[in-house]
Amino acid sequence: MSIHNAPGSPTLFDFDNSYARQLDGFYRRCLPETAPKPQLIRLNRQLAKELRADADQLASPQGVAVLAGNLLPAGADPLAQAYAGHQFGGFSPRLGDGRALLLGEVIDRHGKRRDIAFKGSGRTPFSRSGDGKCALGPALREYIVGEAMAALGIPTTRALAVVATGDMVRRERALPGALLTRVAASHVRVGTFEFFAAHHGPEKVRQLADYVIERHDPQLAGTERPYLGLLEAVTERQAELVARWLGVGFIHGVMNTDNMTLSGETIDYGPCAFMEAYNPGTVFSSIDRHGRYAYDQQADIAQWNLARLAECLLPLIDPDEEQAMRLAVAEIEAFPERHARHWLAVMRDKLGLDAEGDAAVDRALASDFLELLQQQQADFTNAFRALFDAANGSDAAIKQLLGQNPRYTEWQARWLNRLAQRSPAQLAIMQRANPCYIARNHLVENALEAAVDRGDLAPFERLLGVLAEPFDERPADALYAEPAPAEVTAAYQTFCGT
Ligand code: AMP
Ligand code: MG
């Protein structure tokens, strides 16, 4: 008897599995592999609460057995989702969950449906030549960066737990294996649509689209053009998401269509990284040789990915092909404007400006500030935070960063002139738009190295604590706000090897 079928499965989650129920044929059922010696590395107690689960029960030996994939909780219906994807521009018709499994869904405390999924739970029908495993370092990396993004208020999948499996996984060297439990508004990707458009035709695409509408955009059901509406809703979410990324210097690193959600949550923290000194062409990913997914390319790539989604939806948008095409193209062409609107909103918040001013004036203020940052190679995060200090009356820090540039004084005068109209509430918004603490690459690497090479989780825990409250400056955490040494950043590369 497999341990999965052990009697008396614990009731850890109140599962209600709509994907399994409504989308027969869109997945393959599959069990997680067993972990020889599970050890709970981290449990997100707050998130457990949000999911209406008992954190103590999750941390108990039985709970850890569940989080290790050794014991199925009552009501779970584990499955691997089918999807395709454009990876670096080329179409891969069959990807799918090769190292992930959807355990099931719960309705959280806010009434929102959330997926609970494993990453690194072993081989599935979609694993191809992969082992289906995840190393501890990348699992912790996803935990840190995802939770940091959540604390910054950016839509993202969440990390519920990391369990070390006791297995070694073979990468360039043998590494300790781990299983990450990931929580998402859903795991439906642009690539999910591409899979069914490529292999099964419009009726399956319609079934998937209806599911997504019911789950994410129920107001569209029964409207005249629900599928065009869906395209518009996803476009709007992605236009905002990328603007929010840009606002914190986030570089996703691998914006393939299989890594773009319909929900508008950031997903798949592989080779992502935060920018240090401002340079719009920044790219860290070792496999992104041509800078396809560089910081300043992300909006264009999001639009390109949305065009792939639009192609899948075309037959549903209108029976008249030309009309469908006209409508879809108009939607995709509206992306830059949508994105620019969100970008301006993000930048206004960062600069402490209200929404009442002249858009062209504010856009110029933002772009000119970024140009100054680039000229001075100033740290993106710290420069904006210094600007917040300047709005509060102390401009020493910003002068230290940018004061050598003769154009700075002129810029500051323009900015202060515009800022004169500010309300007190604006300062609070400005603070929450300009974090002191981001998941800096050297900090993340240090935490992972300590955890993986020395079994020391203290730096990981400490970093998580700092990143959980990113907007309040704390003298005791000053080191966490310091940029990496320039030579570290210059040589820094991220890898997909999760
Ligand atoms: P990603 O780069 O993480 O977005 O993954 C791209 C595709 O490769 C997905 O279909 C994954 O399931 C698959 N994949 C990545 N790593 C593995 C692995 N170790 N074993 C099996 N499949 C994998
Ligand atoms: Mg992926």
Short mmCIF file of C-alpha atoms and ligand atoms in Angstrom, two decimals:
data_model
loop_
_atom_site.label_atom_id
_atom_site.label_comp_id
_atom_site.label_asym_id
_atom_site.label_seq_id
_atom_site.Cartn_x
_atom_site.Cartn_y
_atom_site.Cartn_z
CA MET A 1 0.00 0.00 0.00
CA SER A 2 1.31 3.43 -0.86
CA ILE A 3 1.65 5.80 2.02
CA HIS A 4 -0.55 8.13 -0.01
CA ASN A 5 -3.52 5.91 0.61
CA ALA A 6 -2.93 5.59 4.33
CA PRO A 7 -6.19 5.57 6.26
CA GLY A 8 -7.06 8.54 8.41
CA SER A 9 -5.79 11.26 6.10
CA PRO A 10 -5.54 14.48 8.06
CA THR A 11 -7.94 17.28 7.27
CA LEU A 12 -5.51 20.12 6.86
CA PHE A 13 -7.32 22.12 4.22
CA ASP A 14 -10.93 22.48 3.27
CA PHE A 15 -10.42 21.53 -0.35
CA ASP A 16 -12.83 22.41 -3.13
CA ASN A 17 -11.20 21.41 -6.38
CA SER A 18 -12.83 23.21 -9.27
CA TYR A 19 -10.00 22.61 -11.75
CA ALA A 20 -10.16 18.85 -11.28
CA ARG A 21 -13.95 18.93 -11.38
CA GLN A 22 -14.60 21.27 -14.29
CA LEU A 23 -11.63 20.73 -16.58
CA ASP A 24 -11.43 17.02 -17.20
CA GLY A 25 -8.85 16.47 -19.93
CA PHE A 26 -6.83 19.55 -19.04
CA TYR A 27 -4.52 17.70 -16.66
CA ARG A 28 -3.17 14.32 -15.65
CA ARG A 29 -3.71 12.95 -12.18
CA CYS A 30 -0.43 12.11 -10.52
CA LEU A 31 0.92 11.44 -7.03
CA PRO A 32 3.88 13.17 -5.46
CA GLU A 33 7.01 11.11 -4.95
CA THR A 34 7.86 10.28 -1.38
CA ALA A 35 10.57 12.14 0.52
CA PRO A 36 12.96 9.90 2.49
CA LYS A 37 13.62 12.21 5.42
CA PRO A 38 11.42 15.29 5.49
CA GLN A 39 12.38 18.26 7.58
CA LEU A 40 10.30 21.40 7.82
CA ILE A 41 12.49 24.35 6.92
CA ARG A 42 9.91 27.10 6.92
CA LEU A 43 6.20 27.44 7.41
CA ASN A 44 4.34 30.62 6.58
CA ARG A 45 2.00 30.74 9.56
CA GLN A 46 0.30 33.92 8.53
CA LEU A 47 -0.50 32.54 5.11
CA ALA A 48 -1.74 29.29 6.65
CA LYS A 49 -4.20 31.36 8.65
CA GLU A 50 -5.28 33.19 5.52
CA LEU A 51 -6.00 29.78 3.98
CA ARG A 52 -8.05 28.77 7.01
CA ALA A 53 -5.53 26.08 7.91
CA ASP A 54 -4.15 25.35 11.36
CA ALA A 55 -0.46 26.27 11.38
CA ASP A 56 0.32 24.07 14.38
CA GLN A 57 -1.23 21.11 12.65
CA LEU A 58 0.80 21.86 9.51
CA ALA A 59 3.97 21.96 11.61
CA SER A 60 3.16 18.64 13.32
CA PRO A 61 4.81 15.42 12.06
CA GLN A 62 1.64 14.58 10.14
CA GLY A 63 1.50 18.07 8.65
CA VAL A 64 5.13 17.90 7.61
CA ALA A 65 4.47 14.50 6.02
CA VAL A 66 1.79 16.24 3.94
CA LEU A 67 4.06 19.16 3.04
CA ALA A 68 6.71 16.63 2.01
CA GLY A 69 4.35 14.83 -0.35
CA ASN A 70 4.39 11.68 1.81
CA LEU A 71 0.82 11.82 2.95
CA LEU A 72 -2.18 13.10 1.06
CA PRO A 73 -4.47 15.32 3.09
CA ALA A 74 -8.19 14.58 2.96
CA GLY A 75 -9.82 16.09 -0.10
CA ALA A 76 -6.64 16.58 -2.12
CA ASP A 77 -6.79 15.55 -5.78
CA PRO A 78 -3.23 16.01 -7.02
CA LEU A 79 -2.84 16.69 -10.72
CA ALA A 80 -0.31 17.99 -13.20
CA GLN A 81 -1.66 20.73 -15.44
CA ALA A 82 -1.06 20.67 -19.18
CA TYR A 83 0.39 23.76 -20.79
CA ALA A 84 2.55 24.86 -23.68
CA GLY A 85 4.57 28.02 -23.98
CA HIS A 86 6.69 30.37 -26.01
CA GLN A 87 10.13 30.19 -24.45
CA PHE A 88 12.48 32.97 -25.55
CA GLY A 89 10.27 33.42 -28.59
CA GLY A 90 10.14 29.79 -29.73
CA PHE A 91 7.02 27.65 -29.28
CA SER A 92 7.22 24.54 -27.09
CA PRO A 93 3.95 22.73 -27.69
CA ARG A 94 4.19 20.43 -24.65
CA LEU A 95 5.48 21.71 -21.33
CA GLY A 96 3.09 21.22 -18.45
CA ASP A 97 3.76 20.68 -14.77
CA GLY A 98 6.99 18.70 -15.01
CA ARG A 99 7.95 19.25 -11.40
CA ALA A 100 4.77 20.62 -9.90
CA LEU A 101 1.40 19.31 -8.80
CA LEU A 102 -1.80 21.07 -7.94
CA LEU A 103 -2.95 19.54 -4.67
CA GLY A 104 -6.28 21.30 -4.70
CA GLU A 105 -8.02 24.59 -4.03
CA VAL A 106 -9.37 26.25 -0.92
CA ILE A 107 -11.52 29.29 -0.33
CA ASP A 108 -9.49 31.64 1.84
CA ARG A 109 -10.61 33.92 4.65
CA HIS A 110 -11.44 36.64 2.18
CA GLY A 111 -13.62 34.32 0.13
CA LYS A 112 -10.96 34.04 -2.59
CA ARG A 113 -10.24 30.73 -4.28
CA ARG A 114 -6.56 29.79 -3.97
CA ASP A 115 -4.54 26.94 -5.48
CA ILE A 116 -2.30 24.95 -3.18
CA ALA A 117 0.45 23.34 -5.22
CA PHE A 118 3.75 21.55 -4.81
CA LYS A 119 6.89 22.45 -6.65
CA GLY A 120 9.58 19.79 -6.68
CA SER A 121 7.35 16.82 -5.88
CA GLY A 122 8.88 14.51 -8.45
CA ARG A 123 8.19 13.25 -11.93
CA THR A 124 4.84 13.72 -13.68
CA PRO A 125 3.57 12.79 -17.14
CA PHE A 126 5.00 16.16 -18.27
CA SER A 127 8.51 15.76 -16.87
CA ARG A 128 10.14 14.80 -20.16
CA SER A 129 13.81 14.23 -19.27
CA GLY A 130 13.62 16.19 -16.01
CA ASP A 131 13.68 14.69 -12.53
CA GLY A 132 10.70 16.68 -11.28
CA LYS A 133 12.74 17.82 -8.32
CA CYS A 134 13.70 21.13 -6.85
CA ALA A 135 16.87 21.94 -4.97
CA LEU A 136 16.70 23.61 -1.57
CA GLY A 137 18.42 26.83 -2.69
CA PRO A 138 15.93 27.69 -5.44
CA ALA A 139 12.99 26.75 -3.19
CA LEU A 140 14.21 29.15 -0.52
CA ARG A 141 14.91 31.75 -3.19
CA GLU A 142 11.30 31.56 -4.40
CA TYR A 143 10.17 31.81 -0.78
CA ILE A 144 12.24 34.93 -0.10
CA VAL A 145 11.53 36.81 -3.30
CA GLY A 146 7.84 35.89 -3.48
CA GLU A 147 7.21 36.91 0.11
CA ALA A 148 9.21 40.10 -0.42
CA MET A 149 7.02 40.93 -3.41
CA ALA A 150 3.89 40.26 -1.36
CA ALA A 151 5.14 42.61 1.38
CA LEU A 152 5.76 45.25 -1.30
CA GLY A 153 2.10 44.90 -2.24
CA ILE A 154 2.77 43.42 -5.67
CA PRO A 155 0.45 40.65 -6.90
CA THR A 156 2.29 37.37 -6.57
CA THR A 157 2.00 33.70 -5.85
CA ARG A 158 2.90 32.97 -2.24
CA ALA A 159 5.05 30.45 -0.44
CA LEU A 160 3.34 28.40 2.25
CA ALA A 161 6.18 26.09 3.20
CA VAL A 162 9.53 24.64 2.31
CA VAL A 163 10.41 21.12 3.38
CA ALA A 164 13.82 19.57 2.83
CA THR A 165 13.16 16.11 1.43
CA GLY A 166 16.33 14.39 2.63
CA ASP A 167 17.01 13.48 -1.01
CA MET A 168 19.89 14.78 -3.05
CA VAL A 169 19.09 16.19 -6.49
CA ARG A 170 21.59 16.10 -9.28
CA ARG A 171 22.39 19.48 -10.78
CA GLU A 172 25.94 20.63 -11.68
CA ARG A 173 26.63 19.09 -8.30
CA ALA A 174 24.50 17.08 -5.91
CA LEU A 175 22.29 19.42 -3.91
CA PRO A 176 19.83 18.88 -1.08
CA GLY A 177 16.31 18.51 -2.45
CA ALA A 178 13.27 20.42 -1.27
CA LEU A 179 9.58 20.79 -1.83
CA LEU A 180 7.98 24.19 -1.97
CA THR A 181 4.26 24.58 -1.33
CA ARG A 182 3.03 27.40 -3.48
CA VAL A 183 -0.25 29.26 -3.25
CA ALA A 184 -1.74 31.06 -6.24
CA ALA A 185 -4.96 32.76 -7.27
CA SER A 186 -4.75 30.13 -10.00
CA HIS A 187 -2.02 28.54 -12.08
CA VAL A 188 -3.67 29.17 -15.45
CA ARG A 189 -1.09 30.66 -17.77
CA VAL A 190 -1.04 32.09 -21.26
CA GLY A 191 0.68 28.78 -22.07
CA THR A 192 -2.36 26.84 -20.82
CA PHE A 193 -4.42 28.49 -23.56
CA GLU A 194 -1.68 27.86 -26.09
CA PHE A 195 -1.69 24.15 -25.28
CA PHE A 196 -5.41 23.74 -25.97
CA ALA A 197 -5.42 26.05 -28.97
CA ALA A 198 -2.55 24.08 -30.51
CA HIS A 199 -3.76 20.55 -29.77
CA HIS A 200 -7.49 20.63 -29.24
CA GLY A 201 -9.18 23.55 -30.98
CA PRO A 202 -11.59 26.33 -30.04
CA GLU A 203 -14.14 24.36 -28.00
CA LYS A 204 -11.52 23.36 -25.43
CA VAL A 205 -10.20 26.91 -25.42
CA ARG A 206 -13.73 28.11 -24.75
CA GLN A 207 -14.08 25.70 -21.85
CA LEU A 208 -10.85 27.01 -20.34
CA ALA A 209 -11.82 30.63 -20.98
CA ASP A 210 -15.20 30.06 -19.33
CA TYR A 211 -13.41 28.59 -16.33
CA VAL A 212 -11.07 31.58 -16.06
CA ILE A 213 -13.97 34.01 -16.42
CA GLU A 214 -15.88 32.26 -13.66
CA ARG A 215 -12.81 32.27 -11.43
CA HIS A 216 -11.22 35.64 -12.12
CA ASP A 217 -13.66 37.80 -14.04
CA PRO A 218 -17.18 36.63 -13.16
CA GLN A 219 -18.62 40.02 -14.15
CA LEU A 220 -17.91 39.09 -17.78
CA ALA A 221 -20.20 36.06 -17.83
CA GLY A 222 -23.24 36.74 -19.94
CA THR A 223 -21.87 39.95 -21.47
CA GLU A 224 -21.96 40.50 -25.20
CA ARG A 225 -18.27 39.74 -25.78
CA PRO A 226 -16.96 37.81 -22.76
CA TYR A 227 -13.78 36.56 -24.45
CA LEU A 228 -12.75 39.98 -25.69
CA GLY A 229 -13.53 41.15 -22.18
CA LEU A 230 -11.24 38.45 -20.81
CA LEU A 231 -8.44 39.58 -23.09
CA GLU A 232 -8.97 43.13 -21.93
CA ALA A 233 -9.01 42.15 -18.24
CA VAL A 234 -5.81 40.14 -18.53
CA THR A 235 -4.17 42.92 -20.52
CA GLU A 236 -5.11 45.42 -17.86
CA ARG A 237 -3.75 43.20 -15.06
CA GLN A 238 -0.48 42.58 -16.85
CA ALA A 239 -0.08 46.24 -17.80
CA GLU A 240 -0.36 47.11 -14.12
CA LEU A 241 1.75 44.21 -12.90
CA VAL A 242 4.72 45.12 -15.07
CA ALA A 243 4.43 48.77 -14.02
CA ARG A 244 4.55 47.63 -10.40
CA TRP A 245 7.64 45.51 -11.16
CA LEU A 246 9.36 48.50 -12.72
CA GLY A 247 8.53 50.55 -9.66
CA VAL A 248 10.63 48.30 -7.42
CA GLY A 249 13.36 47.48 -9.94
CA PHE A 250 12.19 43.90 -10.36
CA ILE A 251 13.43 41.86 -13.30
CA HIS A 252 11.48 38.64 -13.76
CA GLY A 253 14.14 37.12 -15.95
CA VAL A 254 12.11 34.49 -17.80
CA MET A 255 8.88 35.99 -19.07
CA ASN A 256 7.96 33.04 -21.23
CA THR A 257 4.25 32.67 -21.92
CA ASP A 258 4.13 29.68 -19.57
CA ASN A 259 5.28 32.01 -16.81
CA MET A 260 2.53 34.58 -17.31
CA THR A 261 -0.67 34.09 -15.36
CA LEU A 262 -4.20 35.04 -16.32
CA SER A 263 -4.74 36.15 -12.72
CA GLY A 264 -2.11 38.88 -12.97
CA GLU A 265 0.08 37.41 -10.24
CA THR A 266 3.83 37.25 -10.62
CA ILE A 267 4.78 33.58 -10.98
CA ASP A 268 7.95 31.48 -11.13
CA TYR A 269 10.78 33.06 -9.25
CA GLY A 270 13.63 31.44 -11.11
CA PRO A 271 16.29 33.76 -12.45
CA CYS A 272 14.60 36.93 -11.21
CA ALA A 273 16.54 39.67 -9.45
CA PHE A 274 16.24 43.24 -8.25
CA MET A 275 18.20 45.98 -9.94
CA GLU A 276 20.77 47.81 -7.86
CA ALA A 277 22.31 50.81 -9.71
CA TYR A 278 19.76 52.07 -12.20
CA ASN A 279 20.38 50.87 -15.71
CA PRO A 280 17.31 50.13 -17.84
CA GLY A 281 19.10 47.43 -19.83
CA THR A 282 19.85 45.36 -16.74
CA VAL A 283 19.62 41.61 -17.16
CA PHE A 284 20.90 39.01 -14.70
CA SER A 285 19.73 35.70 -16.12
CA SER A 286 22.56 33.55 -17.46
CA ILE A 287 20.36 32.13 -20.21
CA ASP A 288 19.06 35.51 -21.41
CA ARG A 289 22.00 36.21 -23.67
CA HIS A 290 20.32 38.82 -25.81
CA GLY A 291 18.56 40.72 -23.08
CA ARG A 292 15.11 39.68 -24.29
CA TYR A 293 13.82 39.96 -20.72
CA ALA A 294 15.88 42.95 -19.58
CA TYR A 295 14.33 45.43 -17.13
CA ASP A 296 13.17 47.85 -19.80
CA GLN A 297 11.94 45.14 -22.19
CA GLN A 298 9.35 43.74 -19.79
CA ALA A 299 6.40 45.81 -20.94
CA ASP A 300 7.05 45.00 -24.61
CA ILE A 301 7.39 41.33 -23.76
CA ALA A 302 4.17 41.35 -21.76
CA GLN A 303 2.43 42.79 -24.81
CA TRP A 304 4.03 40.15 -27.04
CA ASN A 305 2.84 37.41 -24.67
CA LEU A 306 -0.66 38.88 -24.63
CA ALA A 307 -0.70 38.75 -28.40
CA ARG A 308 -0.12 34.98 -28.08
CA LEU A 309 -3.12 34.80 -25.74
CA ALA A 310 -5.18 36.85 -28.20
CA GLU A 311 -4.35 34.39 -30.99
CA CYS A 312 -5.78 31.56 -28.89
CA LEU A 313 -8.96 33.51 -28.20
CA LEU A 314 -9.53 34.72 -31.78
CA PRO A 315 -12.09 32.06 -32.78
CA LEU A 316 -14.11 32.87 -29.66
CA ILE A 317 -14.01 36.62 -30.03
CA ASP A 318 -16.11 36.76 -33.18
CA PRO A 319 -17.26 34.21 -35.76
CA ASP A 320 -16.16 36.65 -38.46
CA GLU A 321 -12.39 36.17 -38.62
CA GLU A 322 -11.62 39.67 -39.78
CA GLN A 323 -13.79 41.22 -37.13
CA ALA A 324 -12.19 39.03 -34.44
CA MET A 325 -8.77 40.08 -35.64
CA ARG A 326 -9.70 43.77 -35.66
CA LEU A 327 -11.02 43.62 -32.10
CA ALA A 328 -8.07 41.61 -30.76
CA VAL A 329 -5.48 43.79 -32.45
CA ALA A 330 -7.10 46.93 -31.05
CA GLU A 331 -6.88 45.40 -27.58
CA ILE A 332 -3.23 44.44 -27.94
CA GLU A 333 -2.37 47.81 -29.44
CA ALA A 334 -3.96 49.48 -26.43
CA PHE A 335 -1.45 47.78 -24.13
CA PRO A 336 1.28 50.47 -24.27
CA GLU A 337 -1.21 53.14 -23.30
CA ARG A 338 -2.59 51.05 -20.44
CA HIS A 339 0.91 50.31 -19.24
CA ALA A 340 1.98 53.96 -19.53
CA ARG A 341 -1.00 54.95 -17.40
CA HIS A 342 -0.02 52.50 -14.68
CA TRP A 343 3.63 53.43 -14.95
CA LEU A 344 2.75 57.08 -14.44
CA ALA A 345 0.62 56.18 -11.42
CA VAL A 346 3.50 54.16 -9.94
CA MET A 347 6.01 56.94 -10.61
CA ARG A 348 3.73 59.60 -9.21
CA ASP A 349 3.44 57.61 -6.00
CA LYS A 350 7.22 57.19 -5.91
CA LEU A 351 7.80 60.89 -6.50
CA GLY A 352 5.14 61.93 -4.02
CA LEU A 353 2.93 63.51 -6.66
CA ASP A 354 -0.85 63.47 -6.67
CA ALA A 355 -2.85 62.43 -9.71
CA GLU A 356 -4.11 65.95 -10.39
CA GLY A 357 -1.04 67.33 -12.11
CA ASP A 358 -0.29 67.56 -15.81
CA ALA A 359 0.57 64.05 -17.00
CA ALA A 360 3.24 65.23 -19.44
CA VAL A 361 4.95 67.30 -16.75
CA ASP A 362 4.94 64.38 -14.29
CA ARG A 363 6.13 61.90 -16.89
CA ALA A 364 9.04 64.20 -17.68
CA LEU A 365 9.86 64.59 -13.99
CA ALA A 366 9.97 60.82 -13.65
CA SER A 367 12.03 60.16 -16.78
CA ASP A 368 14.46 62.95 -15.98
CA PHE A 369 14.96 61.58 -12.48
CA LEU A 370 15.66 58.12 -13.90
CA GLU A 371 18.13 59.65 -16.32
CA LEU A 372 19.95 61.27 -13.42
CA LEU A 373 20.06 57.94 -11.63
CA GLN A 374 21.55 56.33 -14.68
CA GLN A 375 24.14 59.05 -15.17
CA GLN A 376 25.24 58.82 -11.55
CA GLN A 377 24.81 55.03 -11.43
CA ALA A 378 22.81 55.60 -8.30
CA ASP A 379 21.13 52.76 -6.46
CA PHE A 380 17.51 52.70 -7.68
CA THR A 381 15.91 51.78 -4.34
CA ASN A 382 18.01 54.05 -2.18
CA ALA A 383 17.70 57.05 -4.48
CA PHE A 384 13.91 56.93 -4.39
CA ARG A 385 13.96 56.41 -0.67
CA ALA A 386 16.29 59.40 -0.34
CA LEU A 387 13.75 61.37 -2.31
CA PHE A 388 11.14 60.42 0.27
CA ASP A 389 13.50 61.76 2.95
CA ALA A 390 13.88 64.94 0.90
CA ALA A 391 10.11 65.31 0.71
CA ASN A 392 10.25 65.14 4.50
CA GLY A 393 12.74 67.98 4.60
CA SER A 394 16.11 66.23 4.73
CA ASP A 395 17.79 66.17 1.36
CA ALA A 396 21.31 65.17 2.48
CA ALA A 397 21.01 61.60 1.21
CA ILE A 398 19.68 62.49 -2.24
CA LYS A 399 22.30 65.23 -2.62
CA GLN A 400 24.97 62.71 -1.76
CA LEU A 401 23.69 60.34 -4.44
CA LEU A 402 22.95 62.84 -7.21
CA GLY A 403 24.33 66.22 -6.10
CA GLN A 404 27.48 65.99 -8.22
CA ASN A 405 25.33 66.09 -11.32
CA PRO A 406 24.90 69.75 -12.33
CA ARG A 407 21.41 68.95 -13.62
CA TYR A 408 20.22 67.69 -10.28
CA THR A 409 19.68 71.12 -8.69
CA GLU A 410 17.46 72.18 -11.56
CA TRP A 411 15.52 68.91 -11.32
CA GLN A 412 15.05 69.24 -7.57
CA ALA A 413 13.68 72.76 -7.97
CA ARG A 414 11.15 71.54 -10.53
CA TRP A 415 10.17 68.63 -8.31
CA LEU A 416 9.82 70.74 -5.16
CA ASN A 417 7.74 73.22 -7.09
CA ARG A 418 5.34 70.47 -8.13
CA LEU A 419 5.49 68.93 -4.67
CA ALA A 420 4.35 72.17 -3.08
CA GLN A 421 0.81 71.05 -3.87
CA ARG A 422 1.16 67.88 -1.82
CA SER A 423 -1.26 66.72 0.82
CA PRO A 424 -0.11 65.03 4.05
CA ALA A 425 -1.66 61.76 2.85
CA GLN A 426 0.63 61.95 -0.17
CA LEU A 427 3.70 61.43 2.01
CA ALA A 428 2.25 58.22 3.41
CA ILE A 429 1.64 56.99 -0.15
CA MET A 430 5.16 58.03 -1.10
CA GLN A 431 6.63 56.05 1.79
CA ARG A 432 4.75 52.91 0.75
CA ALA A 433 5.93 53.34 -2.83
CA ASN A 434 9.59 53.55 -1.85
CA PRO A 435 10.85 50.60 0.17
CA CYS A 436 14.03 50.77 2.23
CA TYR A 437 14.55 47.05 1.88
CA ILE A 438 14.38 44.88 -1.20
CA ALA A 439 15.63 41.32 -1.74
CA ARG A 440 19.09 42.40 -2.78
CA ASN A 441 20.98 39.77 -4.70
CA HIS A 442 23.96 39.49 -2.36
CA LEU A 443 21.68 39.21 0.67
CA VAL A 444 19.65 36.46 -0.97
CA GLU A 445 22.78 34.60 -2.00
CA ASN A 446 24.28 34.86 1.50
CA ALA A 447 21.10 33.53 3.06
CA LEU A 448 20.92 30.61 0.61
CA GLU A 449 24.57 29.75 1.00
CA ALA A 450 24.28 29.64 4.79
CA ALA A 451 21.17 27.47 4.58
CA VAL A 452 22.34 25.06 1.89
CA ASP A 453 26.06 24.76 2.62
CA ARG A 454 26.06 25.13 6.39
CA GLY A 455 22.54 24.24 7.43
CA ASP A 456 22.33 27.65 9.08
CA LEU A 457 18.85 29.11 8.62
CA ALA A 458 19.46 32.22 10.73
CA PRO A 459 20.41 34.54 7.84
CA PHE A 460 17.38 33.30 5.84
CA GLU A 461 15.03 33.96 8.76
CA ARG A 462 16.58 37.33 9.48
CA LEU A 463 16.29 38.42 5.85
CA LEU A 464 12.65 37.28 5.69
CA GLY A 465 11.98 39.37 8.78
CA VAL A 466 13.52 42.48 7.25
CA LEU A 467 11.71 42.06 3.93
CA ALA A 468 8.35 41.53 5.64
CA GLU A 469 8.36 45.21 6.69
CA PRO A 470 10.03 46.92 3.77
CA PHE A 471 8.78 50.47 4.21
CA ASP A 472 9.82 51.33 7.77
CA GLU A 473 13.43 52.37 8.12
CA ARG A 474 15.11 50.63 11.05
CA PRO A 475 18.64 51.61 12.12
CA ALA A 476 19.30 48.03 13.21
CA ASP A 477 18.69 46.88 9.63
CA ALA A 478 20.92 49.47 7.96
CA LEU A 479 23.14 46.76 6.43
CA TYR A 480 20.15 45.36 4.55
CA ALA A 481 19.66 48.67 2.76
CA GLU A 482 23.19 48.83 1.46
CA PRO A 483 23.84 48.12 -2.19
CA ALA A 484 25.98 45.16 -3.08
CA PRO A 485 29.59 46.00 -3.84
CA ALA A 486 29.68 47.05 -7.50
CA GLU A 487 31.99 44.17 -8.44
CA VAL A 488 29.48 41.68 -7.02
CA THR A 489 26.65 43.18 -9.07
CA ALA A 490 28.79 43.31 -12.21
CA ALA A 491 29.47 39.58 -11.97
CA TYR A 492 26.04 38.58 -10.69
CA GLN A 493 24.18 35.96 -12.69
CA THR A 494 20.99 34.13 -11.94
CA PHE A 495 20.15 30.64 -13.06
CA CYS A 496 16.99 28.82 -14.02
CA GLY A 497 18.15 25.66 -12.29
CA THR A 498 15.26 25.15 -9.95
P1 AMP B 1 10.31 26.99 -15.80
O1 AMP B 1 11.58 27.36 -16.47
O2 AMP B 1 10.47 26.76 -14.33
O3 AMP B 1 9.21 27.92 -16.09
O4 AMP B 1 9.91 25.56 -16.39
C1 AMP B 1 9.70 25.34 -17.76
C2 AMP B 1 9.23 23.93 -18.01
O5 AMP B 1 10.24 22.98 -17.66
C3 AMP B 1 8.00 23.53 -17.21
O6 AMP B 1 7.21 22.70 -18.03
C4 AMP B 1 8.57 22.76 -16.06
O7 AMP B 1 7.66 21.86 -15.51
C5 AMP B 1 9.74 22.04 -16.72
N1 AMP B 1 10.80 21.71 -15.75
C6 AMP B 1 11.70 22.56 -15.19
N2 AMP B 1 12.51 21.90 -14.35
C7 AMP B 1 12.13 20.61 -14.35
C8 AMP B 1 12.57 19.42 -13.69
N3 AMP B 1 13.59 19.44 -12.81
N4 AMP B 1 11.93 18.27 -13.97
C9 AMP B 1 10.91 18.23 -14.83
N5 AMP B 1 10.45 19.30 -15.49
C10 AMP B 1 11.03 20.49 -15.26
MG MG B 2 7.40 28.02 -15.29
#
